[in-house]
Short mmCIF file of C-alpha atoms in Angstrom, two decimals:
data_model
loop_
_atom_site.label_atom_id
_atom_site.label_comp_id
_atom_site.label_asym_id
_atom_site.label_seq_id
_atom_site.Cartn_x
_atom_site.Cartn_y
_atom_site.Cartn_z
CA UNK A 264 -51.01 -32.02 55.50
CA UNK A 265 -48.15 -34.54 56.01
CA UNK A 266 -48.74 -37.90 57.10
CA UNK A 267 -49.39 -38.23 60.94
CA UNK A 268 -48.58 -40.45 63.42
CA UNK A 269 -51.19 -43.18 64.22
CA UNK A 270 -53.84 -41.55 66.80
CA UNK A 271 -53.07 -38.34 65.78
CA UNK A 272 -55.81 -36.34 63.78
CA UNK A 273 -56.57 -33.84 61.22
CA UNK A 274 -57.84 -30.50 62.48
CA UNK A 275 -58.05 -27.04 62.18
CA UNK A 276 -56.97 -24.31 65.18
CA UNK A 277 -60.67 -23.50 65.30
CA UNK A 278 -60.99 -27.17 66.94
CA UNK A 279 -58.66 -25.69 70.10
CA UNK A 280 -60.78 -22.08 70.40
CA UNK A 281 -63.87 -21.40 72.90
CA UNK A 282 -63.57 -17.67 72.04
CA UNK A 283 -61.65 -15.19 70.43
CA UNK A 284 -61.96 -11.81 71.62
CA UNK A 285 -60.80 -8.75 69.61
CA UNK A 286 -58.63 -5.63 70.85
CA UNK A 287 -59.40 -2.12 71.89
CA UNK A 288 -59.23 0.66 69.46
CA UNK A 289 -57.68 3.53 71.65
CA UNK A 290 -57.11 6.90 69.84
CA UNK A 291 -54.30 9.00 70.54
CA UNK A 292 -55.38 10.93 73.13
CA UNK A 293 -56.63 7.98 74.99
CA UNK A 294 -53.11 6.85 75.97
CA UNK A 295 -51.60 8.13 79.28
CA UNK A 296 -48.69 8.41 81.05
CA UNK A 297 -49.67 5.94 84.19
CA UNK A 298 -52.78 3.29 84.61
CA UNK A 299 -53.10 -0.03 82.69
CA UNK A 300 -50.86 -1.81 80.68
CA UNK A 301 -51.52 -1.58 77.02
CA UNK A 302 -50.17 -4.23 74.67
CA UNK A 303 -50.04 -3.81 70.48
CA UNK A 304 -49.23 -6.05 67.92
CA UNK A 305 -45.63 -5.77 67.55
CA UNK A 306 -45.64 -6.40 71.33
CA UNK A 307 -45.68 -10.59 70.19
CA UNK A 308 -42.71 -12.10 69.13
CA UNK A 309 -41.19 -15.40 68.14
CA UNK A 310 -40.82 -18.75 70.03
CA UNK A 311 -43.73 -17.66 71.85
CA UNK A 312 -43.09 -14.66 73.91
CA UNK A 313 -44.97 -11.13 74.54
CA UNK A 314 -42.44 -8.39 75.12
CA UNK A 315 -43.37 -4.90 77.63
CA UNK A 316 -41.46 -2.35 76.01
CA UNK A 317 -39.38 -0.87 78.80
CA UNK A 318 -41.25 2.42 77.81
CA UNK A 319 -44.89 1.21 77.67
CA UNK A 320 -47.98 2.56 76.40
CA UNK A 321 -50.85 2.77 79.05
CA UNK A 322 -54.35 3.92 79.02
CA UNK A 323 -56.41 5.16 81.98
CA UNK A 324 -58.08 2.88 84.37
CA UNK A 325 -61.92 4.21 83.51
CA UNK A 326 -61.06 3.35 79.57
CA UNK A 327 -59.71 -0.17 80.73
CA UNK A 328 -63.00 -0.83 82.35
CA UNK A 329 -64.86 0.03 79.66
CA UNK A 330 -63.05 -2.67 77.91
CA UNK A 331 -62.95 -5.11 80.50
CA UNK A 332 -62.95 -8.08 78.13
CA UNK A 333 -60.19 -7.11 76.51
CA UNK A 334 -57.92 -7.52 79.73
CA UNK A 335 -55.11 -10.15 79.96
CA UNK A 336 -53.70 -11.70 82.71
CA UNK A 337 -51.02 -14.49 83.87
CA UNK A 338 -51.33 -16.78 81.50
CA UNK A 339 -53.76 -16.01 78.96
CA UNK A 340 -52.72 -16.29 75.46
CA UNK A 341 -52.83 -13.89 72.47
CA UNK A 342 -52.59 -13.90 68.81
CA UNK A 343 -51.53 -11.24 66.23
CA UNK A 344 -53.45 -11.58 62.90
CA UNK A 345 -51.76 -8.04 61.99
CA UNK A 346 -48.19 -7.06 60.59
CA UNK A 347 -47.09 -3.37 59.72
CA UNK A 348 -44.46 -5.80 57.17
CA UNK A 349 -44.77 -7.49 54.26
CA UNK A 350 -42.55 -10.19 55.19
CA UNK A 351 -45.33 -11.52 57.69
CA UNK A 352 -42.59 -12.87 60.25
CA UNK A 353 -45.16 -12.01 63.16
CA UNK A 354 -48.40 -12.34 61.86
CA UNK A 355 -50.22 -15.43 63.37
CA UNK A 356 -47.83 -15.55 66.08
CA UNK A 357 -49.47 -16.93 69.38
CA UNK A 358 -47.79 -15.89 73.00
CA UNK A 359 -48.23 -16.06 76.33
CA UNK A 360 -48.75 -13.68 78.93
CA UNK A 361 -46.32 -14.14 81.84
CA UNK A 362 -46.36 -10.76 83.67
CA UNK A 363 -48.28 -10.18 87.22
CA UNK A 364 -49.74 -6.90 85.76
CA UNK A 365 -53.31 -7.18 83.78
CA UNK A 366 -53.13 -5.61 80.44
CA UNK A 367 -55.55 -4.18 78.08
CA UNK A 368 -54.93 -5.37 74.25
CA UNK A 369 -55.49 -3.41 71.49
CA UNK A 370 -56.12 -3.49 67.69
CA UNK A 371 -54.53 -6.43 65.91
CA UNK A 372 -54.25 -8.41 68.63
CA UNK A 373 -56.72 -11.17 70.14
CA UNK A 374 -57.28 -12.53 73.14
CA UNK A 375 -57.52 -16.77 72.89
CA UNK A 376 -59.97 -18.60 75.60
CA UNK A 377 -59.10 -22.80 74.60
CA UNK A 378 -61.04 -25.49 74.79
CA UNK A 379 -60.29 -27.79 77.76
CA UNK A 380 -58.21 -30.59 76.90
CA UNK A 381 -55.96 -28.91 74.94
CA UNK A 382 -52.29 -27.38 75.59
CA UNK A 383 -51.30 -23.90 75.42
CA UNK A 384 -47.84 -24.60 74.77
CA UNK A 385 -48.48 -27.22 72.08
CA UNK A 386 -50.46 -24.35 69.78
CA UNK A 387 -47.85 -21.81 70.62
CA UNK A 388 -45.14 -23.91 69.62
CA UNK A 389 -47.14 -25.00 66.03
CA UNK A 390 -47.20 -21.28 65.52
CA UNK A 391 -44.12 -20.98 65.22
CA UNK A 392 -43.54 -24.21 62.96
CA UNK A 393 -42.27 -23.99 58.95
CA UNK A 394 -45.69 -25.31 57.99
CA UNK A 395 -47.46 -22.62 59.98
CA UNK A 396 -45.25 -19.68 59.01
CA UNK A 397 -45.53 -20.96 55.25
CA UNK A 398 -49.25 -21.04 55.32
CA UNK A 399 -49.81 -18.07 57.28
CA UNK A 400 -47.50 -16.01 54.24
CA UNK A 401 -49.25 -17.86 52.10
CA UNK A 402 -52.98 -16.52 53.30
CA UNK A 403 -51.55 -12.68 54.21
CA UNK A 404 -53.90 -9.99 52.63
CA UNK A 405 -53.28 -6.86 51.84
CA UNK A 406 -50.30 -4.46 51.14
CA UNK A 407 -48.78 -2.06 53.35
CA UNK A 408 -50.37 -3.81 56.64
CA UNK A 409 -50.97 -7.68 56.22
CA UNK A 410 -52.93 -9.33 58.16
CA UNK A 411 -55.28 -12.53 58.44
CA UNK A 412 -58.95 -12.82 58.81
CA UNK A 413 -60.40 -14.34 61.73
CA UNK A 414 -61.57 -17.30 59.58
CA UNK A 415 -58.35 -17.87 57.92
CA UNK A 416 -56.80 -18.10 61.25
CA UNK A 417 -59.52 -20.83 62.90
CA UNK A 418 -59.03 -22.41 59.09
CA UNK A 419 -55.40 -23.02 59.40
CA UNK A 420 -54.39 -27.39 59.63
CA UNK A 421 -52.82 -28.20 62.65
CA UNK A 422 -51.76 -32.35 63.38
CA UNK A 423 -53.51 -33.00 66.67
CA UNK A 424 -52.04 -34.94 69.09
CA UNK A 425 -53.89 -36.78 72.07
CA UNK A 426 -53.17 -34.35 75.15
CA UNK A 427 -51.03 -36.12 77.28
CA UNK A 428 -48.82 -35.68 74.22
CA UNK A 429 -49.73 -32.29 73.18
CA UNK A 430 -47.58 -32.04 76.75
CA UNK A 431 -45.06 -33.80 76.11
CA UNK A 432 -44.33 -32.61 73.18
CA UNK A 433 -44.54 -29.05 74.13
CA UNK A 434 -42.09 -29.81 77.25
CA UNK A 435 -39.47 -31.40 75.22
CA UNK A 436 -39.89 -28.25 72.70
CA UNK A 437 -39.34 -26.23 75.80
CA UNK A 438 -36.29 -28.08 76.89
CA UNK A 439 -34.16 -28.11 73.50
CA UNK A 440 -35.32 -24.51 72.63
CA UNK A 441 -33.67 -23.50 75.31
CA UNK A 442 -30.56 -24.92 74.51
CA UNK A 443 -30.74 -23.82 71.01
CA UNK A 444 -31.80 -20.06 72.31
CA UNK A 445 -28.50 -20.87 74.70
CA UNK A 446 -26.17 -21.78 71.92
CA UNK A 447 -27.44 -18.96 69.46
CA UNK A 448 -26.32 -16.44 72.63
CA UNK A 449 -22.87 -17.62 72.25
CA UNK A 450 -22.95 -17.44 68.56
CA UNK A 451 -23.58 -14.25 68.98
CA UNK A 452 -21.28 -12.99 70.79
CA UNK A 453 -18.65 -14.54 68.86
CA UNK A 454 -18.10 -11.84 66.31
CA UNK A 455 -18.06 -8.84 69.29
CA UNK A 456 -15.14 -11.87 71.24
CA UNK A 457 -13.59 -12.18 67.60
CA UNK A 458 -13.32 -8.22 67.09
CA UNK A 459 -12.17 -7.90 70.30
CA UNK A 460 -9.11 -9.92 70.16
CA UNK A 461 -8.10 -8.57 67.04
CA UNK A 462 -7.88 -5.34 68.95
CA UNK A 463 -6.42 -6.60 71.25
CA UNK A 464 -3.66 -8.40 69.10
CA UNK A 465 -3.25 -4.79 66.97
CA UNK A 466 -3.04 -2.84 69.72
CA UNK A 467 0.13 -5.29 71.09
CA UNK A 468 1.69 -4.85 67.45
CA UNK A 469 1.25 -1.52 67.25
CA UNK A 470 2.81 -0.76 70.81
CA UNK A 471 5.74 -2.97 70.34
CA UNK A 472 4.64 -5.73 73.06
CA UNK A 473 3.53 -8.51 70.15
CA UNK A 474 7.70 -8.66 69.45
CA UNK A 475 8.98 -7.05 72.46
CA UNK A 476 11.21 -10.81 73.19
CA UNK A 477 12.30 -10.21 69.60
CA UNK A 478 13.52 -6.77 69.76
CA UNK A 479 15.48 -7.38 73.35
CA UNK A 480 17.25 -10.05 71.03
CA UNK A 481 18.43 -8.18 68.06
CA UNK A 482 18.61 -4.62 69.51
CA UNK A 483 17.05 -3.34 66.51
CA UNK A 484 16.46 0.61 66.36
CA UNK A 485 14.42 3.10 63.63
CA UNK A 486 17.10 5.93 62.84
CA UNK A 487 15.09 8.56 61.83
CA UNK A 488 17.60 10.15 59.69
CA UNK A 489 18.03 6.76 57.66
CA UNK A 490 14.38 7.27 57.71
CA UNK A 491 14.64 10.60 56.10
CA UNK A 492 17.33 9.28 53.40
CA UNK A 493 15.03 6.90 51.82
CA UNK A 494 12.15 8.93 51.56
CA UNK A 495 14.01 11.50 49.91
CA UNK A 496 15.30 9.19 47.31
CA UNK A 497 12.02 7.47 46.42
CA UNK A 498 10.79 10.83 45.68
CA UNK A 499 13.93 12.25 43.84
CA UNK A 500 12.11 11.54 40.44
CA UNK A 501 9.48 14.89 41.68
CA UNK A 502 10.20 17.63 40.73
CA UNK A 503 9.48 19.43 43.94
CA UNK A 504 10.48 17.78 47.04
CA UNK A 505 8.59 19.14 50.34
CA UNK A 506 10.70 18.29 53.79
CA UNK A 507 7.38 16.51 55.87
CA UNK A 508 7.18 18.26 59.21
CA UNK A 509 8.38 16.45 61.81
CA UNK A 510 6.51 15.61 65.28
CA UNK A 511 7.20 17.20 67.99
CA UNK A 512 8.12 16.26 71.37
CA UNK A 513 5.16 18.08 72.83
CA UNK A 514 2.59 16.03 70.51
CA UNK A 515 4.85 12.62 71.09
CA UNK A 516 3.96 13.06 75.04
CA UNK A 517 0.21 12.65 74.39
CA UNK A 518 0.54 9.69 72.17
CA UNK A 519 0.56 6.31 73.69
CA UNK A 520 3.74 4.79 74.73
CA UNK A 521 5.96 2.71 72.37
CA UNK A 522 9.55 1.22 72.77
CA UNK A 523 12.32 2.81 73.13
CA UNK A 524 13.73 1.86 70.11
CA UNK A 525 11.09 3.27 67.97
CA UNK A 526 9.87 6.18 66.33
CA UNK A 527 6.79 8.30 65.51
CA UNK A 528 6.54 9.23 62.17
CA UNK A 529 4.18 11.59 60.09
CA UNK A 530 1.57 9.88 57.18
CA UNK A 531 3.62 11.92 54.95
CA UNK A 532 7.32 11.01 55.68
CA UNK A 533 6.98 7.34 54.94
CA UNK A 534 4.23 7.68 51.52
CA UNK A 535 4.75 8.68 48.26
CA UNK A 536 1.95 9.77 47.65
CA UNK A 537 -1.43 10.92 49.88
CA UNK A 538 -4.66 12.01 47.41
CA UNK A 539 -8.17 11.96 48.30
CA UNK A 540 -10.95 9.98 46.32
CA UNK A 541 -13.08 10.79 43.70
CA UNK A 542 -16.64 11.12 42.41
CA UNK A 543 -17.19 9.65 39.02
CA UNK A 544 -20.16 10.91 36.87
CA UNK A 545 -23.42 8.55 36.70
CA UNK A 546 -22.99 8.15 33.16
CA UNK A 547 -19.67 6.69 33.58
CA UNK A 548 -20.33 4.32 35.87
CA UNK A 549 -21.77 0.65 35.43
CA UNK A 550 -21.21 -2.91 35.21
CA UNK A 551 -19.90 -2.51 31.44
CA UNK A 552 -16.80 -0.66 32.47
CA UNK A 553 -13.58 -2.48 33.58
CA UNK A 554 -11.88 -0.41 36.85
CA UNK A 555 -13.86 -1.60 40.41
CA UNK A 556 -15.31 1.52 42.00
CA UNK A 557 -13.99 1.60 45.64
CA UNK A 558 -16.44 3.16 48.52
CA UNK A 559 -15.83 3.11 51.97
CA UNK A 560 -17.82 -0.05 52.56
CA UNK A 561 -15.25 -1.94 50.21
CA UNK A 562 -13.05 -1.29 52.71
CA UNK A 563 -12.53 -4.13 55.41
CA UNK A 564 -11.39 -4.59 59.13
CA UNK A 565 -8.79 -7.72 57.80
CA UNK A 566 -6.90 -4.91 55.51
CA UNK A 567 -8.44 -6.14 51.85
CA UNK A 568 -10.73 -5.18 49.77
CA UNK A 569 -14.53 -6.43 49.23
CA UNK A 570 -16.44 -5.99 45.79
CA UNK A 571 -18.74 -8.72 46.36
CA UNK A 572 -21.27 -5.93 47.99
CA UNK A 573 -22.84 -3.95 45.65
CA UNK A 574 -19.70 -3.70 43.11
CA UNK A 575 -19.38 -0.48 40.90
CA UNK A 576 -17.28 -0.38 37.89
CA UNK A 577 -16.00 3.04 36.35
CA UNK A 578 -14.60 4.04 32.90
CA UNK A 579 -11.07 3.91 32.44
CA UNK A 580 -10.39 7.47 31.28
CA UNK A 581 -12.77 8.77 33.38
CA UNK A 582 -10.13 11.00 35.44
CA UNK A 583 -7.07 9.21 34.24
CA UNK A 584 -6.31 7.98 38.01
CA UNK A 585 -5.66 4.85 38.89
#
């Protein structure tokens, strides 16, 4: 353990514990539509809070009693010494119970009585520390479900404060990590605001409102027939030439409205060429050959392309396309 601050000590989270009691086992048939509250493992999550599903699982009252000791309510704390991942990011976790309704616990999960003289908030907050979380990965047994044993748990170093500090400490913790949890909202939505506007900004382009000052300026107008002209001599090297069909009023009506000065046009009238992609062998495909493989997901919203995801690279000659 790091150094500590003078009057501080070295413990272990058995120091905080009075008891520890275990979760039910229901079977399947033991859950039911209505009675008590049943809470699993995944139920904990980080930063010290227990989530109700908005679906719940419950169990009947008469099973509930016969578990009795199992129940939570306001206020108790839990711990979850199991985790259906590998990664461990919930195992050891320690929450709090903040919901009126008692709840039965089950498998995985335990129930935490403390000592007195020691703070709730302080030993949930620990739990979800980098020295915690990197000791509690480090312990993890087994493979598909990991979990800690009991011992492990109780062995696990925690710095102990004196407990007027323990509270402070856990209030300030409270404070900021609610103005991190506040700034790490708007961070989030960023990205949906960011797509948004682009939209937004491509659907005023594309309507003619992003340069409707412009075009009242120069008068500007799209002849079609000019239109027509120039496609036909880009292609006059083909040796078949195919007139594109031409929209028609009836399908113009149910498009959305653009200026009067513009036109709708086909795909076809204004490319050269429209072909669909390819599947190349498996054997001709690798990071040894030269041409990037484009997939959809190469594809971005900002109009480029992206190989650094999973890049493919195809023979040259493999369809003699490029």
């Amino acid at each position: 353990m790091n150094e500590i601050p003078k009057g501080w000590a070295h413990s272990d989270i058995n120091t905080f514990i009075e008891s520890m009691i275990g979760g039910a086992s229901p079977k399947r048939e033991d859950y039911s539509k209505n009675g008590v509250l049943a809470l699993n493992k995944g139920d904990i999550k980080q930063s010290g809070l227990l989530s109700i599903k908005k679906e719940p699982k419950r169990v009947p009252s008469w099973f509930a009693e016969a578990h009795k000791n199992k129940l939570i309510e306001f206020g108790d704390i839990v711990v979850t010494l199991r985790d259906l991942s590998q990664k461990a990011d919930f195992l050891g976790l320690i929450a709090k119970y903040k919901h009126s309704e008692n709840a039965l616990i089950t498998q995985g999960m335990y129930k935490l009585n403390l000592w007195k003289g020691f703070s709730q908030n302080y030993l949930i907050h620990y739990s979800n520390s980098p020295q915690y979380r990197e000791t509690v990965k480090a312990e993890k047994v087994g493979v598909t479900q990991v979990h800690l044993r009991n011992d492990q748990f109780k062995d696990i170093a925690i710095p102990l404060p004196p407990l007027n500090e323990q509270i402070r400490i856990a209030d300030k913790l409270d404070s900021l990590l609610a103005k991190v949890d506040a700034a790490q909202k708007r961070l989030n939505n960023i990205p949906i605001l960011l797509k948004r506007f682009r939209q937004s900004v491509l659907a005023a382009a594309t309507s003619g409102e992003l340069t409707k000052e412009w075009r009242e300026i120069h008068k500007l107008k799209v002849n079609r027939a000019d239109v027509k002209k120039l496609h036909k001599a880009f292609i006059s090297s083909k040796k078949k030439y195919k007139q594109p069909i031409e929209i028609s009023e009836e399908t113009v009506k149910k498009l959305f409205k653009i200026p009067d000065e513009w036109s709708w046009f086909r795909a076809e009238e204004i490319c050269d060429l429209i072909t669909k992609g390819t599947t190349p062998p498996r054997d001709k495909m690798g990071q040894q050959y030269p041409i990037p493989y484009i997939k959809v997901y190469n594809l971005t919203f900002n109009g480029s392309l992206d190989f650094t995801v999973d890049p493919t690279f195809v023979d040259k000659n493999i369809h003699n396309k490029e």
